[in-house]
């Protein structure tokens, strides 16, 4: 029998944020060729299986939907570690002006965390 | 060395659909206690790691975002198998009236498939 990490420790996060119509191509391009340091950092703070989806919405707005899994045991500390890194700050200095956060997100959030209503392993 | 399935065969799907405000509680309740036959069917058609998220949007509409992974080798055939099952038809007879599909979805879609712009394993 091989040892494997318990599935029960994985936390899943779905989030949403707006993206400016005029920034779509730049956003796509940056995420098609993400900085290697950012991917390394994400792994370091226990993020895995991270996908971002883009979609137009009725009325002409555009939204980004993200899904990722967190495998660490201190989400807030890991997110602070990510946020404090100079490379993250530099990455976000490009991405944040392209994004339009939802007004009803929780305090301290940029991407709005969604309510999970169903999950099947 | 142990054998494990290649990661490259997993296809990820992000999708979106509207949900009627007056149906939120019923939708939540059905998905908090999904019919066991539906979960068995989803596994049988090679769907795994399936999550559905619910969120209000600016303007008062509500949307569902879904994320799942497909591990089979014939997505269309598997989805047809799912759709043809009497239990699926019964489940959908409850869920479809609660949903508002996006007008710009592709022909044949109910949930609109989103564009993946980023992925980190």
PDB file of C-alpha atoms in Angstrom:
ATOM      1  CA  UNK A   1       0.000   0.000   0.000  1.00  0.00           C
ATOM      2  CA  UNK A   2       1.334   3.377  -0.930  1.00  0.00           C
ATOM      3  CA  UNK A   3       0.830   6.425   1.225  1.00  0.00           C
ATOM      4  CA  UNK A   4      -1.117   9.306  -0.234  1.00  0.00           C
ATOM      5  CA  UNK A   5      -2.329  12.560   1.282  1.00  0.00           C
ATOM      6  CA  UNK A   6      -5.869  12.492   2.629  1.00  0.00           C
ATOM      7  CA  UNK A   7      -8.420  13.946   0.224  1.00  0.00           C
ATOM      8  CA  UNK A   8     -10.211  15.584   3.118  1.00  0.00           C
ATOM      9  CA  UNK A   9      -7.541  18.249   3.594  1.00  0.00           C
ATOM     10  CA  UNK A  10      -8.056  19.761   0.140  1.00  0.00           C
ATOM     11  CA  UNK A  11     -10.039  23.005   0.131  1.00  0.00           C
ATOM     12  CA  UNK A  12     -11.622  24.085  -3.151  1.00  0.00           C
ATOM     13  CA  UNK A  13     -12.181  27.724  -4.104  1.00  0.00           C
ATOM     14  CA  UNK A  14     -14.355  29.174  -6.845  1.00  0.00           C
ATOM     15  CA  UNK A  15     -14.061  32.919  -7.418  1.00  0.00           C
ATOM     16  CA  UNK A  16     -15.205  35.568  -9.838  1.00  0.00           C
ATOM     17  CA  UNK A  17     -14.084  39.025 -10.959  1.00  0.00           C
ATOM     18  CA  UNK A  18     -14.854  41.356 -13.838  1.00  0.00           C
ATOM     19  CA  UNK A  19     -12.332  42.111 -16.570  1.00  0.00           C
ATOM     20  CA  UNK A  20     -12.284  45.205 -18.763  1.00  0.00           C
ATOM     21  CA  UNK A  21     -13.279  44.584 -22.370  1.00  0.00           C
ATOM     22  CA  UNK A  22     -10.328  46.582 -23.656  1.00  0.00           C
ATOM     23  CA  UNK A  23      -7.906  44.411 -21.612  1.00  0.00           C
ATOM     24  CA  UNK A  24      -9.020  40.983 -22.849  1.00  0.00           C
ATOM     25  CA  UNK A  25      -6.152  40.402 -25.247  1.00  0.00           C
ATOM     26  CA  UNK A  26      -3.510  41.519 -22.750  1.00  0.00           C
ATOM     27  CA  UNK A  27      -5.079  39.388 -20.016  1.00  0.00           C
ATOM     28  CA  UNK A  28      -5.164  36.349 -22.296  1.00  0.00           C
ATOM     29  CA  UNK A  29      -1.583  36.887 -23.401  1.00  0.00           C
ATOM     30  CA  UNK A  30      -0.219  37.289 -19.850  1.00  0.00           C
ATOM     31  CA  UNK A  31      -1.968  34.128 -18.693  1.00  0.00           C
ATOM     32  CA  UNK A  32      -1.004  32.112 -21.751  1.00  0.00           C
ATOM     33  CA  UNK A  33       2.619  32.879 -20.871  1.00  0.00           C
ATOM     34  CA  UNK A  34       2.601  33.406 -17.103  1.00  0.00           C
ATOM     35  CA  UNK A  35       5.839  34.400 -15.399  1.00  0.00           C
ATOM     36  CA  UNK A  36       7.538  31.214 -14.164  1.00  0.00           C
ATOM     37  CA  UNK A  37       8.177  32.851 -10.764  1.00  0.00           C
ATOM     38  CA  UNK A  38       4.432  33.289 -10.253  1.00  0.00           C
ATOM     39  CA  UNK A  39       3.702  29.631 -10.951  1.00  0.00           C
ATOM     40  CA  UNK A  40       6.528  28.605  -8.599  1.00  0.00           C
ATOM     41  CA  UNK A  41       5.113  30.879  -5.890  1.00  0.00           C
ATOM     42  CA  UNK A  42       1.597  29.477  -6.299  1.00  0.00           C
ATOM     43  CA  UNK A  43       2.949  25.958  -5.806  1.00  0.00           C
ATOM     44  CA  UNK A  44       4.945  27.149  -2.784  1.00  0.00           C
ATOM     45  CA  UNK A  45       1.814  28.503  -1.095  1.00  0.00           C
ATOM     46  CA  UNK A  46       0.042  25.159  -1.639  1.00  0.00           C
ATOM     47  CA  UNK A  47      -2.163  26.095  -4.584  1.00  0.00           C
ATOM     48  CA  UNK A  48      -2.711  23.412  -7.218  1.00  0.00           C
ATOM     49  CA  UNK A  49      -5.046  22.599 -10.089  1.00  0.00           C
ATOM     50  CA  UNK A  50      -5.661  26.294 -10.732  1.00  0.00           C
ATOM     51  CA  UNK A  51      -7.735  27.275 -13.772  1.00  0.00           C
ATOM     52  CA  UNK A  52      -9.051  30.636 -14.906  1.00  0.00           C
ATOM     53  CA  UNK A  53     -11.921  30.934 -17.379  1.00  0.00           C
ATOM     54  CA  UNK A  54     -13.048  33.996 -19.318  1.00  0.00           C
ATOM     55  CA  UNK A  55     -16.538  34.702 -20.581  1.00  0.00           C
ATOM     56  CA  UNK A  56     -18.627  37.539 -21.955  1.00  0.00           C
ATOM     57  CA  UNK A  57     -21.934  38.078 -20.174  1.00  0.00           C
ATOM     58  CA  UNK A  58     -25.281  39.390 -21.335  1.00  0.00           C
ATOM     59  CA  UNK A  59     -25.009  43.177 -21.525  1.00  0.00           C
ATOM     60  CA  UNK A  60     -21.430  43.189 -22.776  1.00  0.00           C
ATOM     61  CA  UNK A  61     -19.468  42.795 -19.529  1.00  0.00           C
ATOM     62  CA  UNK A  62     -16.716  40.196 -19.244  1.00  0.00           C
ATOM     63  CA  UNK A  63     -15.984  38.012 -16.244  1.00  0.00           C
ATOM     64  CA  UNK A  64     -13.221  35.723 -15.064  1.00  0.00           C
ATOM     65  CA  UNK A  65     -14.083  32.589 -13.114  1.00  0.00           C
ATOM     66  CA  UNK A  66     -11.345  30.776 -11.236  1.00  0.00           C
ATOM     67  CA  UNK A  67     -11.106  27.368  -9.617  1.00  0.00           C
ATOM     68  CA  UNK A  68      -8.197  26.176  -7.481  1.00  0.00           C
ATOM     69  CA  UNK A  69      -7.385  23.720  -4.745  1.00  0.00           C
ATOM     70  CA  UNK A  70      -5.532  24.584  -1.552  1.00  0.00           C
ATOM     71  CA  UNK A  71      -3.595  21.777   0.111  1.00  0.00           C
ATOM     72  CA  UNK A  72      -1.893  23.606   2.981  1.00  0.00           C
ATOM     73  CA  UNK A  73      -3.062  24.045   6.562  1.00  0.00           C
ATOM     74  CA  UNK A  74      -2.995  27.859   6.927  1.00  0.00           C
ATOM     75  CA  UNK A  75      -4.707  29.546   3.998  1.00  0.00           C
ATOM     76  CA  UNK A  76      -4.485  33.108   5.365  1.00  0.00           C
ATOM     77  CA  UNK A  77      -0.755  32.801   6.124  1.00  0.00           C
ATOM     78  CA  UNK A  78      -0.056  31.304   2.704  1.00  0.00           C
ATOM     79  CA  UNK A  79      -2.044  34.022   0.921  1.00  0.00           C
ATOM     80  CA  UNK A  80      -0.132  36.675   2.902  1.00  0.00           C
ATOM     81  CA  UNK A  81       3.152  35.040   1.838  1.00  0.00           C
ATOM     82  CA  UNK A  82       2.002  35.233  -1.774  1.00  0.00           C
ATOM     83  CA  UNK A  83       0.792  38.826  -1.453  1.00  0.00           C
ATOM     84  CA  UNK A  84       4.008  39.996   0.242  1.00  0.00           C
ATOM     85  CA  UNK A  85       6.286  38.651  -2.492  1.00  0.00           C
ATOM     86  CA  UNK A  86       7.711  41.404  -4.716  1.00  0.00           C
ATOM     87  CA  UNK A  87       7.099  39.351  -7.873  1.00  0.00           C
ATOM     88  CA  UNK A  88       3.423  38.966  -6.940  1.00  0.00           C
ATOM     89  CA  UNK A  89       3.153  42.716  -6.382  1.00  0.00           C
ATOM     90  CA  UNK A  90       4.667  43.271  -9.807  1.00  0.00           C
ATOM     91  CA  UNK A  91       2.296  40.726 -11.451  1.00  0.00           C
ATOM     92  CA  UNK A  92      -0.706  42.281  -9.736  1.00  0.00           C
ATOM     93  CA  UNK A  93       0.407  45.769 -10.823  1.00  0.00           C
ATOM     94  CA  UNK A  94      -0.355  44.499 -14.344  1.00  0.00           C
ATOM     95  CA  UNK A  95      -3.471  42.431 -13.651  1.00  0.00           C
ATOM     96  CA  UNK A  96      -5.381  44.563 -11.127  1.00  0.00           C
ATOM     97  CA  UNK A  97      -5.924  47.546 -13.460  1.00  0.00           C
ATOM     98  CA  UNK A  98      -7.458  45.080 -15.961  1.00  0.00           C
ATOM     99  CA  UNK A  99      -9.916  43.731 -13.395  1.00  0.00           C
ATOM    100  CA  UNK A 100     -13.184  45.072 -11.956  1.00  0.00           C
ATOM    101  CA  UNK A 101     -13.857  43.477  -8.560  1.00  0.00           C
ATOM    102  CA  UNK A 102     -17.479  42.787  -7.620  1.00  0.00           C
ATOM    103  CA  UNK A 103     -18.869  45.302  -5.148  1.00  0.00           C
ATOM    104  CA  UNK A 104     -20.384  42.615  -2.915  1.00  0.00           C
ATOM    105  CA  UNK A 105     -17.122  40.744  -2.299  1.00  0.00           C
ATOM    106  CA  UNK A 106     -16.085  40.220   1.334  1.00  0.00           C
ATOM    107  CA  UNK A 107     -13.772  42.709   3.017  1.00  0.00           C
ATOM    108  CA  UNK A 108     -10.163  41.930   2.148  1.00  0.00           C
ATOM    109  CA  UNK A 109     -11.109  40.055  -1.028  1.00  0.00           C
ATOM    110  CA  UNK A 110     -10.200  41.075  -4.574  1.00  0.00           C
ATOM    111  CA  UNK A 111     -11.677  38.119  -6.404  1.00  0.00           C
ATOM    112  CA  UNK A 112     -15.086  37.378  -4.861  1.00  0.00           C
ATOM    113  CA  UNK A 113     -15.269  33.914  -3.278  1.00  0.00           C
ATOM    114  CA  UNK A 114     -18.304  31.925  -4.402  1.00  0.00           C
ATOM    115  CA  UNK A 115     -20.651  29.623  -2.525  1.00  0.00           C
ATOM    116  CA  UNK A 116     -20.092  25.923  -3.299  1.00  0.00           C
ATOM    117  CA  UNK A 117     -23.491  24.250  -3.674  1.00  0.00           C
ATOM    118  CA  UNK A 118     -22.376  20.867  -5.043  1.00  0.00           C
ATOM    119  CA  UNK A 119     -19.298  18.694  -5.123  1.00  0.00           C
ATOM    120  CA  UNK A 120     -18.550  15.208  -6.399  1.00  0.00           C
ATOM    121  CA  UNK A 121     -15.044  13.819  -5.912  1.00  0.00           C
TER     122      UNK A 121
ATOM    123  CA  UNK B   1       7.593   2.827  -9.803  1.00  0.00           C
ATOM    124  CA  UNK B   2       3.834   2.726  -9.674  1.00  0.00           C
ATOM    125  CA  UNK B   3       1.706   3.188 -12.745  1.00  0.00           C
ATOM    126  CA  UNK B   4      -0.641   6.142 -12.816  1.00  0.00           C
ATOM    127  CA  UNK B   5      -2.852   7.517 -15.564  1.00  0.00           C
ATOM    128  CA  UNK B   6      -1.283  10.264 -17.653  1.00  0.00           C
ATOM    129  CA  UNK B   7      -2.333  13.735 -16.557  1.00  0.00           C
ATOM    130  CA  UNK B   8      -2.507  14.794 -20.183  1.00  0.00           C
ATOM    131  CA  UNK B   9      -5.723  12.850 -20.807  1.00  0.00           C
ATOM    132  CA  UNK B  10      -7.753  14.891 -18.313  1.00  0.00           C
ATOM    133  CA  UNK B  11      -9.967  17.539 -19.936  1.00  0.00           C
ATOM    134  CA  UNK B  12     -11.183  20.377 -17.725  1.00  0.00           C
ATOM    135  CA  UNK B  13     -14.482  22.168 -18.277  1.00  0.00           C
ATOM    136  CA  UNK B  14     -15.680  25.473 -16.842  1.00  0.00           C
ATOM    137  CA  UNK B  15     -19.301  26.401 -17.554  1.00  0.00           C
ATOM    138  CA  UNK B  16     -21.887  28.983 -16.594  1.00  0.00           C
ATOM    139  CA  UNK B  17     -25.673  29.257 -16.506  1.00  0.00           C
ATOM    140  CA  UNK B  18     -28.200  31.586 -14.911  1.00  0.00           C
ATOM    141  CA  UNK B  19     -30.456  30.465 -12.071  1.00  0.00           C
ATOM    142  CA  UNK B  20     -33.816  31.992 -11.162  1.00  0.00           C
ATOM    143  CA  UNK B  21     -33.799  33.985  -7.937  1.00  0.00           C
ATOM    144  CA  UNK B  22     -36.969  32.305  -6.746  1.00  0.00           C
ATOM    145  CA  UNK B  23     -35.384  28.856  -7.227  1.00  0.00           C
ATOM    146  CA  UNK B  24     -32.202  29.386  -5.181  1.00  0.00           C
ATOM    147  CA  UNK B  25     -33.305  27.477  -2.104  1.00  0.00           C
ATOM    148  CA  UNK B  26     -34.653  24.529  -4.078  1.00  0.00           C
ATOM    149  CA  UNK B  27     -31.489  24.428  -6.192  1.00  0.00           C
ATOM    150  CA  UNK B  28     -29.296  24.501  -3.099  1.00  0.00           C
ATOM    151  CA  UNK B  29     -31.333  21.806  -1.384  1.00  0.00           C
ATOM    152  CA  UNK B  30     -31.302  19.433  -4.401  1.00  0.00           C
ATOM    153  CA  UNK B  31     -27.537  19.784  -4.778  1.00  0.00           C
ATOM    154  CA  UNK B  32     -26.823  19.440  -1.072  1.00  0.00           C
ATOM    155  CA  UNK B  33     -28.597  16.070  -1.224  1.00  0.00           C
ATOM    156  CA  UNK B  34     -28.133  14.921  -4.825  1.00  0.00           C
ATOM    157  CA  UNK B  35     -29.781  11.677  -5.904  1.00  0.00           C
ATOM    158  CA  UNK B  36     -27.216   8.865  -5.485  1.00  0.00           C
ATOM    159  CA  UNK B  37     -28.069   7.531  -8.963  1.00  0.00           C
ATOM    160  CA  UNK B  38     -26.986  10.841 -10.517  1.00  0.00           C
ATOM    161  CA  UNK B  39     -23.610  10.783  -8.792  1.00  0.00           C
ATOM    162  CA  UNK B  40     -23.110   7.147  -9.856  1.00  0.00           C
ATOM    163  CA  UNK B  41     -23.980   8.075 -13.441  1.00  0.00           C
ATOM    164  CA  UNK B  42     -21.558  11.014 -13.464  1.00  0.00           C
ATOM    165  CA  UNK B  43     -18.745   8.694 -12.352  1.00  0.00           C
ATOM    166  CA  UNK B  44     -19.787   6.153 -14.993  1.00  0.00           C
ATOM    167  CA  UNK B  45     -19.463   8.742 -17.765  1.00  0.00           C
ATOM    168  CA  UNK B  46     -15.959   9.655 -16.556  1.00  0.00           C
ATOM    169  CA  UNK B  47     -16.742  12.917 -14.774  1.00  0.00           C
ATOM    170  CA  UNK B  48     -14.771  13.625 -11.599  1.00  0.00           C
ATOM    171  CA  UNK B  49     -13.921  16.513  -9.303  1.00  0.00           C
ATOM    172  CA  UNK B  50     -17.181  18.266 -10.163  1.00  0.00           C
ATOM    173  CA  UNK B  51     -18.069  21.450  -8.269  1.00  0.00           C
ATOM    174  CA  UNK B  52     -20.922  23.916  -8.752  1.00  0.00           C
ATOM    175  CA  UNK B  53     -20.769  27.452  -7.340  1.00  0.00           C
ATOM    176  CA  UNK B  54     -23.598  29.946  -6.927  1.00  0.00           C
ATOM    177  CA  UNK B  55     -23.301  33.717  -6.893  1.00  0.00           C
ATOM    178  CA  UNK B  56     -25.433  36.820  -7.183  1.00  0.00           C
ATOM    179  CA  UNK B  57     -24.289  39.300  -9.809  1.00  0.00           C
ATOM    180  CA  UNK B  58     -24.549  43.070 -10.048  1.00  0.00           C
ATOM    181  CA  UNK B  59     -28.094  43.898 -11.121  1.00  0.00           C
ATOM    182  CA  UNK B  60     -29.702  41.110  -9.110  1.00  0.00           C
ATOM    183  CA  UNK B  61     -29.249  38.103 -11.411  1.00  0.00           C
ATOM    184  CA  UNK B  62     -27.828  34.837 -10.075  1.00  0.00           C
ATOM    185  CA  UNK B  63     -25.383  32.555 -11.836  1.00  0.00           C
ATOM    186  CA  UNK B  64     -24.012  29.061 -11.413  1.00  0.00           C
ATOM    187  CA  UNK B  65     -20.406  28.277 -12.313  1.00  0.00           C
ATOM    188  CA  UNK B  66     -19.309  24.705 -12.695  1.00  0.00           C
ATOM    189  CA  UNK B  67     -15.928  23.034 -12.896  1.00  0.00           C
ATOM    190  CA  UNK B  68     -15.350  19.369 -13.691  1.00  0.00           C
ATOM    191  CA  UNK B  69     -12.758  17.037 -15.106  1.00  0.00           C
ATOM    192  CA  UNK B  70     -13.401  14.478 -17.830  1.00  0.00           C
ATOM    193  CA  UNK B  71     -11.170  11.410 -17.878  1.00  0.00           C
ATOM    194  CA  UNK B  72     -12.717   9.362 -20.681  1.00  0.00           C
ATOM    195  CA  UNK B  73     -11.825   9.284 -24.364  1.00  0.00           C
ATOM    196  CA  UNK B  74     -15.172  10.099 -26.001  1.00  0.00           C
ATOM    197  CA  UNK B  75     -16.801  13.100 -24.369  1.00  0.00           C
ATOM    198  CA  UNK B  76     -19.742  13.346 -26.780  1.00  0.00           C
ATOM    199  CA  UNK B  77     -20.612   9.660 -26.434  1.00  0.00           C
ATOM    200  CA  UNK B  78     -20.371   9.834 -22.645  1.00  0.00           C
ATOM    201  CA  UNK B  79     -22.547  12.957 -22.481  1.00  0.00           C
ATOM    202  CA  UNK B  80     -25.122  11.238 -24.724  1.00  0.00           C
ATOM    203  CA  UNK B  81     -25.100   8.234 -22.379  1.00  0.00           C
ATOM    204  CA  UNK B  82     -25.753  10.586 -19.461  1.00  0.00           C
ATOM    205  CA  UNK B  83     -28.472  12.496 -21.299  1.00  0.00           C
ATOM    206  CA  UNK B  84     -30.247   9.315 -22.451  1.00  0.00           C
ATOM    207  CA  UNK B  85     -30.530   7.889 -18.937  1.00  0.00           C
ATOM    208  CA  UNK B  86     -34.099   8.092 -17.530  1.00  0.00           C
ATOM    209  CA  UNK B  87     -32.803   9.221 -14.128  1.00  0.00           C
ATOM    210  CA  UNK B  88     -30.910  12.101 -15.742  1.00  0.00           C
ATOM    211  CA  UNK B  89     -34.039  13.135 -17.630  1.00  0.00           C
ATOM    212  CA  UNK B  90     -35.935  13.116 -14.340  1.00  0.00           C
ATOM    213  CA  UNK B  91     -33.212  15.149 -12.558  1.00  0.00           C
ATOM    214  CA  UNK B  92     -33.095  17.660 -15.415  1.00  0.00           C
ATOM    215  CA  UNK B  93     -36.901  17.955 -15.354  1.00  0.00           C
ATOM    216  CA  UNK B  94     -36.354  19.534 -11.925  1.00  0.00           C
ATOM    217  CA  UNK B  95     -33.196  21.559 -12.599  1.00  0.00           C
ATOM    218  CA  UNK B  96     -33.831  22.944 -16.108  1.00  0.00           C
ATOM    219  CA  UNK B  97     -36.871  25.030 -15.163  1.00  0.00           C
ATOM    220  CA  UNK B  98     -34.725  26.649 -12.443  1.00  0.00           C
ATOM    221  CA  UNK B  99     -31.984  27.603 -14.907  1.00  0.00           C
ATOM    222  CA  UNK B 100     -31.656  30.391 -17.483  1.00  0.00           C
ATOM    223  CA  UNK B 101     -29.156  29.379 -20.173  1.00  0.00           C
ATOM    224  CA  UNK B 102     -27.001  32.130 -21.688  1.00  0.00           C
ATOM    225  CA  UNK B 103     -28.148  33.181 -25.131  1.00  0.00           C
ATOM    226  CA  UNK B 104     -24.629  33.057 -26.584  1.00  0.00           C
ATOM    227  CA  UNK B 105     -23.987  29.403 -25.677  1.00  0.00           C
ATOM    228  CA  UNK B 106     -22.973  27.073 -28.524  1.00  0.00           C
ATOM    229  CA  UNK B 107     -25.621  25.063 -30.345  1.00  0.00           C
ATOM    230  CA  UNK B 108     -26.420  21.924 -28.381  1.00  0.00           C
ATOM    231  CA  UNK B 109     -25.191  23.398 -25.083  1.00  0.00           C
ATOM    232  CA  UNK B 110     -27.336  24.081 -22.009  1.00  0.00           C
ATOM    233  CA  UNK B 111     -24.588  25.286 -19.691  1.00  0.00           C
ATOM    234  CA  UNK B 112     -22.299  27.601 -21.679  1.00  0.00           C
ATOM    235  CA  UNK B 113     -18.724  26.305 -21.936  1.00  0.00           C
ATOM    236  CA  UNK B 114     -16.122  28.900 -20.962  1.00  0.00           C
ATOM    237  CA  UNK B 115     -12.753  29.739 -22.449  1.00  0.00           C
ATOM    238  CA  UNK B 116      -9.800  28.533 -20.337  1.00  0.00           C
ATOM    239  CA  UNK B 117      -7.159  31.280 -20.254  1.00  0.00           C
ATOM    240  CA  UNK B 118      -4.850  29.865 -17.562  1.00  0.00           C
ATOM    241  CA  UNK B 119      -4.023  26.552 -15.967  1.00  0.00           C
ATOM    242  CA  UNK B 120      -1.473  25.423 -13.399  1.00  0.00           C
ATOM    243  CA  UNK B 121      -1.353  21.720 -12.499  1.00  0.00           C
TER     244      UNK B 121
END
